[in-house]
Coordinates of N, CA and C in Angstrom, one line a residue:
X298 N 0.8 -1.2 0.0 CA 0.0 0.0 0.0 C 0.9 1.3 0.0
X299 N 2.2 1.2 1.0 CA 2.5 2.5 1.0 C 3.1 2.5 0.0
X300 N 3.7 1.1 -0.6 CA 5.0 2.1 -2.0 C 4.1 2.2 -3.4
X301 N 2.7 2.0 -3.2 CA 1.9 2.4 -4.0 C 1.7 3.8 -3.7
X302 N 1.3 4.2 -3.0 CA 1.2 6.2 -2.7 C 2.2 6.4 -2.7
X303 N 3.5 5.8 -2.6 CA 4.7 7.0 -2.9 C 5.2 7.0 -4.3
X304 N 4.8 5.7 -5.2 CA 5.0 5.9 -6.1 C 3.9 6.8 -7.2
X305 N 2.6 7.2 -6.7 CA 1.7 7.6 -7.5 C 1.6 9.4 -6.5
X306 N 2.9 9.5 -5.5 CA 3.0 10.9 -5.2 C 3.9 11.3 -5.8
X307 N 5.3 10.5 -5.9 CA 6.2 10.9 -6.5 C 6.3 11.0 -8.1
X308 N 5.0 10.7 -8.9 CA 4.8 11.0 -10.4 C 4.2 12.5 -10.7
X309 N 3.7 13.2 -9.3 CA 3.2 15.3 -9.5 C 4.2 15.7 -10.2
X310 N 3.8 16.4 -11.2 CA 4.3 17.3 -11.9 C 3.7 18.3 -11.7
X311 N 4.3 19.6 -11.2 CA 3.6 20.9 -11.3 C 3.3 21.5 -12.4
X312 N 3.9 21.4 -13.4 CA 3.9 21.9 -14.8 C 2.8 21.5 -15.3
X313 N 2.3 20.3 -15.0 CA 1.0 19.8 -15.9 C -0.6 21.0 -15.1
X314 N -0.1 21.4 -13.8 CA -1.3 22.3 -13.5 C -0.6 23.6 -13.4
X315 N -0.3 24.5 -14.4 CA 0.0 25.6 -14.7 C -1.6 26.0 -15.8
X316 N -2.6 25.4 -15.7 CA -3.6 25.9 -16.3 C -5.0 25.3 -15.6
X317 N -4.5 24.8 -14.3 CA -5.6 24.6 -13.7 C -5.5 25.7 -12.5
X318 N -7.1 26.0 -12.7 CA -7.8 27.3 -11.8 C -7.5 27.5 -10.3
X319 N -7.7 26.3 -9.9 CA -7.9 25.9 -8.7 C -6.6 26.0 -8.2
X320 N -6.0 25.0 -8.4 CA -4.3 25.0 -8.2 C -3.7 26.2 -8.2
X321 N -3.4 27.6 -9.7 CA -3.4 28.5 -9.5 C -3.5 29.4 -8.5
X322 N -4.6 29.3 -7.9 CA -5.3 30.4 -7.0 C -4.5 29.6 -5.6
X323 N -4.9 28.4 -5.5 CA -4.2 28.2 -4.0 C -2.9 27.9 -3.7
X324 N -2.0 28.7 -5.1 CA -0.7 28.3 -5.2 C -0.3 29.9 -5.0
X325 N -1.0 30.5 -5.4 CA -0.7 31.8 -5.2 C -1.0 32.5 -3.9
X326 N -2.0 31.7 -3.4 CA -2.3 32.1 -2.2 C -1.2 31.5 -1.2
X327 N -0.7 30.8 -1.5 CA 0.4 30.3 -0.7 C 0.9 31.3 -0.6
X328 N 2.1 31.5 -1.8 CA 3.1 32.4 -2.2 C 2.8 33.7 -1.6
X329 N 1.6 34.1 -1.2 CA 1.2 35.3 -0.9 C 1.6 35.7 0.4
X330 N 1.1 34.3 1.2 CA 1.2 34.1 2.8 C 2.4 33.7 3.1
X331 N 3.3 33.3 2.5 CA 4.8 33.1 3.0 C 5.6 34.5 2.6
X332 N 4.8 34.8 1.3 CA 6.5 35.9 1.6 C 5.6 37.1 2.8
X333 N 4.3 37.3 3.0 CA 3.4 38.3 4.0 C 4.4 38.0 5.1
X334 N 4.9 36.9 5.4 CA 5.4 36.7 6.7 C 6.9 37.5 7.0
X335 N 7.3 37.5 6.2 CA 8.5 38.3 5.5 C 8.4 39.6 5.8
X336 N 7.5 40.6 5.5 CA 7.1 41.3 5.2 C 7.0 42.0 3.8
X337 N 6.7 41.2 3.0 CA 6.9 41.3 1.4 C 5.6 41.1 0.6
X338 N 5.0 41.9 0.2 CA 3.8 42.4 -0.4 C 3.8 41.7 -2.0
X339 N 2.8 40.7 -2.1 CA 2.8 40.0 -3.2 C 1.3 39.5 -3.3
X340 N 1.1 40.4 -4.7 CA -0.7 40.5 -4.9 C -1.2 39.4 -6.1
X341 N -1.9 39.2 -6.2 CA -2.1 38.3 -7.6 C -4.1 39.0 -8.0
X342 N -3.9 39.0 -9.3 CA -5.0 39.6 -9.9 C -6.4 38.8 -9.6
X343 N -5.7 37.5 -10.0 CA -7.2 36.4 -10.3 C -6.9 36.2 -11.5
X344 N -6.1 36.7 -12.4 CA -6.6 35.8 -13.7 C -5.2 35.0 -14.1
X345 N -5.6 33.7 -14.0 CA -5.0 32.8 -14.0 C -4.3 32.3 -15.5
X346 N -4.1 33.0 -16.5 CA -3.6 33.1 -17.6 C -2.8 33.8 -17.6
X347 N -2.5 34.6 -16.6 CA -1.4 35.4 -16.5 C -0.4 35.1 -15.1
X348 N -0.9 34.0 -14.3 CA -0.5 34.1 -13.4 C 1.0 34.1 -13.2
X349 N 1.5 32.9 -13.7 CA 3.0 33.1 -13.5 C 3.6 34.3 -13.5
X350 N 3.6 34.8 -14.9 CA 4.2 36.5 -15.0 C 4.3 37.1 -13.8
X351 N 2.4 37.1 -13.9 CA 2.4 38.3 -12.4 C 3.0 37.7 -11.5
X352 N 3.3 36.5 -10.8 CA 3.7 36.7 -9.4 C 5.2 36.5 -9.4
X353 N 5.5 36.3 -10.6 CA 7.3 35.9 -11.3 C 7.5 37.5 -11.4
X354 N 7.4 38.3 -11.7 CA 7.6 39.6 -12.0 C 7.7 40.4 -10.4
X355 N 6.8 40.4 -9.6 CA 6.8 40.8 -7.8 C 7.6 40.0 -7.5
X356 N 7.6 38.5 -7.5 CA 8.8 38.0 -6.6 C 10.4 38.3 -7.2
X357 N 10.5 38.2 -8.6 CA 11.8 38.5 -8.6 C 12.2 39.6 -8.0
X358 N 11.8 41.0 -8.2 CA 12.2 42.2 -7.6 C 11.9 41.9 -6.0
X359 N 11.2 41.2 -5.5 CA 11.7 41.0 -3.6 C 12.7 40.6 -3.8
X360 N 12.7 39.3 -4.1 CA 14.2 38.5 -4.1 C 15.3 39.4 -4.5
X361 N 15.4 40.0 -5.5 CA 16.0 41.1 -6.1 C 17.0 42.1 -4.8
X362 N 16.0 42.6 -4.1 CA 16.0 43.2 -3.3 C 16.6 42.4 -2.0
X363 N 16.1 41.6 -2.1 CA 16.5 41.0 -0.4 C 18.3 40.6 -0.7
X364 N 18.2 40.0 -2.2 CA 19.8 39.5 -2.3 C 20.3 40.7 -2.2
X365 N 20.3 42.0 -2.5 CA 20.7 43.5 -2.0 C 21.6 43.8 -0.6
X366 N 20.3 43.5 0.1 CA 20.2 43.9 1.1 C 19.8 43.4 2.6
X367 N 19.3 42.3 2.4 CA 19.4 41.4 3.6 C 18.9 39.9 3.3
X368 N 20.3 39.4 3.3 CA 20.2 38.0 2.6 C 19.7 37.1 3.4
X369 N 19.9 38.1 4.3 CA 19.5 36.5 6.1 C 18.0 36.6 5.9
X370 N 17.2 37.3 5.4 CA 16.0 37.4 5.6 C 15.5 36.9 4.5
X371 N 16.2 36.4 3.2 CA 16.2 35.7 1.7 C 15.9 34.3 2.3
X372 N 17.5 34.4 2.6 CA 17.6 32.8 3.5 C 16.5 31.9 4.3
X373 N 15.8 32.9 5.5 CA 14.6 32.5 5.8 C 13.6 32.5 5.5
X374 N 13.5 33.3 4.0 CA 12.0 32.9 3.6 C 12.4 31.6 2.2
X375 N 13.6 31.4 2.3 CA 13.8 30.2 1.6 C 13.1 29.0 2.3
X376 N 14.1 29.1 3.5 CA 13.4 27.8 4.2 C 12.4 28.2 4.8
X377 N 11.5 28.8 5.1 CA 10.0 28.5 5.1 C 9.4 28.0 3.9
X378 N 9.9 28.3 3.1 CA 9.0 27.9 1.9 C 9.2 26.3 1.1
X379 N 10.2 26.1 2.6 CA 10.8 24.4 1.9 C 11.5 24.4 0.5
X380 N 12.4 25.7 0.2 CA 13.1 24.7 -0.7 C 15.2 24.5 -0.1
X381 N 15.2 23.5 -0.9 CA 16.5 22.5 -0.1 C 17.8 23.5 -0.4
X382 N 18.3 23.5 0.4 CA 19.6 24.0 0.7 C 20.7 24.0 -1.3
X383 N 20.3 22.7 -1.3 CA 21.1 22.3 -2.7 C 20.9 23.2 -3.8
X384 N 19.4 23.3 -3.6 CA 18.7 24.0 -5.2 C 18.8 25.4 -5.0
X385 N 18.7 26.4 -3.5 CA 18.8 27.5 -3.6 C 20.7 27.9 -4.3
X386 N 21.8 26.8 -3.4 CA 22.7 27.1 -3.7 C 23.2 27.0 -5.2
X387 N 22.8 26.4 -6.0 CA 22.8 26.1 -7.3 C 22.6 27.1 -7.9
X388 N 20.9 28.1 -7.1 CA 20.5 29.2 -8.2 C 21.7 30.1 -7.7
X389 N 22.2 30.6 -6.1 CA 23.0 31.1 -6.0 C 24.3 31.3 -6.7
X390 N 24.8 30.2 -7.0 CA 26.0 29.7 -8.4 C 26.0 30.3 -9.7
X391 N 25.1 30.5 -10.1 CA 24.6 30.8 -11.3 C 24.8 32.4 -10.8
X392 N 25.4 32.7 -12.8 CA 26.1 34.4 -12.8 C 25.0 34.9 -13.5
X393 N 23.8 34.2 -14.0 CA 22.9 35.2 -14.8 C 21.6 34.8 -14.0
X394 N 20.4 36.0 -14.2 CA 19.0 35.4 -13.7 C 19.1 35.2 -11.8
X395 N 19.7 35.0 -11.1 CA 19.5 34.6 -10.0 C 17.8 34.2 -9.6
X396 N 17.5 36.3 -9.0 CA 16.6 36.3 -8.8 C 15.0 35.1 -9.7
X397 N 15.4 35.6 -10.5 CA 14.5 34.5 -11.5 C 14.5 33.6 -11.5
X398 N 15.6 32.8 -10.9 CA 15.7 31.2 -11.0 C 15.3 31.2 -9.4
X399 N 15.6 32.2 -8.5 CA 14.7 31.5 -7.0 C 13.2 31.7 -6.8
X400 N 12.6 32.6 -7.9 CA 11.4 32.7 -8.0 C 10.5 31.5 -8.6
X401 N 11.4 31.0 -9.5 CA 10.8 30.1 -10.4 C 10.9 28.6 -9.7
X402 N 11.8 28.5 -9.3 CA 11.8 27.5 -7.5 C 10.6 27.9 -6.7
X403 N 10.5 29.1 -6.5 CA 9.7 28.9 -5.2 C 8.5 28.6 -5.6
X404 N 7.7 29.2 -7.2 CA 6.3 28.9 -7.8 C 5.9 27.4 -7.5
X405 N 6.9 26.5 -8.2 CA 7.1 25.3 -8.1 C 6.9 24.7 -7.0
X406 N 8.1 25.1 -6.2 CA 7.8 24.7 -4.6 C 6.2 24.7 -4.4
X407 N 5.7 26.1 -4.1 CA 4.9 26.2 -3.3 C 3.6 25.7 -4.1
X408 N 3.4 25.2 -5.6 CA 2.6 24.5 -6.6 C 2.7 22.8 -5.7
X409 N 3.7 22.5 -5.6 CA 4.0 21.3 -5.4 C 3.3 20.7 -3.9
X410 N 3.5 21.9 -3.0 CA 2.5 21.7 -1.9 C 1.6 21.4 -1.7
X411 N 0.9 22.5 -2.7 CA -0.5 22.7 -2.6 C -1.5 21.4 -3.6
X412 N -0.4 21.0 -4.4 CA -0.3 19.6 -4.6 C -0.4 18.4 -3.8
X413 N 0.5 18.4 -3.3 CA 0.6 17.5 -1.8 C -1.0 17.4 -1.1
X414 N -0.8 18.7 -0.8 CA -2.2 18.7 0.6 C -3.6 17.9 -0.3
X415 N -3.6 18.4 -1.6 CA -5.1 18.2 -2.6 C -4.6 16.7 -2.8
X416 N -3.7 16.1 -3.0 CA -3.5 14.5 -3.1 C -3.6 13.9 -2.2
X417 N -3.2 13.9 -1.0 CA -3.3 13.5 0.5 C -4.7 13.2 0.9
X418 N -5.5 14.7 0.6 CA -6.7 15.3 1.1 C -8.0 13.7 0.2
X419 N -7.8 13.9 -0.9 CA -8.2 12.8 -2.0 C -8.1 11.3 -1.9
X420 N -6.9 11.0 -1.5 CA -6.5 10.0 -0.4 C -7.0 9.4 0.5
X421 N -7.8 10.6 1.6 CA -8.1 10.1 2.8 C -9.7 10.0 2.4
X422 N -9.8 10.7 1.4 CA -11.8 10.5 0.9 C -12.0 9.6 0.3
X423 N -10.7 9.0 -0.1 CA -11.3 7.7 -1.0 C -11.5 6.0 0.3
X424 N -10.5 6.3 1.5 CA -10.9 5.4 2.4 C -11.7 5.4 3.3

């Protein structure tokens, strides 16, 4: 039973719900409420055809900013947002894009949760 649910969790792809509504909206609502905690202001319209852009466009310029000017506070809204030590250092490595490549991590990331919880959640209704 379990290496059946790890094997049918570990096949999410976030990329395949980059046009689903729902996911969208409570992916962005994530992203909203982790960097809020920060103190970092990140709005999303509602329309979900645009969504990436818009929240790719606000977070790069936080990130932007925080790698500036206070990286410790980068750093901790990394790991709240669960992504791994490896992948931030990697975007860190990289001489072009930075900011863009931690934003585009974090979409992901925080898509992938909201993944998680709606698979899990699905899971336990079906028993």
């Amino acid at each position: 039973m379990i290496d059946e649910v790890i094997s049918q969790f570990s096949s999410l792809q976030p990329e395949k719900y980059y046009d689903n509504a729902e996911i969208v909206h409570l992916t962005a609502k994530q992203i909203i409420k982790d960097f809020a905690m920060f103190g970092l202001d990140i709005q999303f319209s509602g329309n979900t055809e645009f969504a990436y852009m818009e929240l790719m466009g606000q977070m790069v310029e936080s990130i932007q900013g925080l790698l500036q000017h206070d990286s410790a506070r980068l750093f901790a809204l990394m790991y709240q947002i669960d992504l791994s030590q490896t992948a931030v250092d990697k975007c860190l490595g990289s001489s072009k894009n930075i900011a863009a490549n931690l934003a585009d991590l974090v979409i992901r990331r925080e898509m992938l949760k909201v993944l998680t919880v709606k698979y899990f959640k699905e899971l336990k209704n079906k028993d």
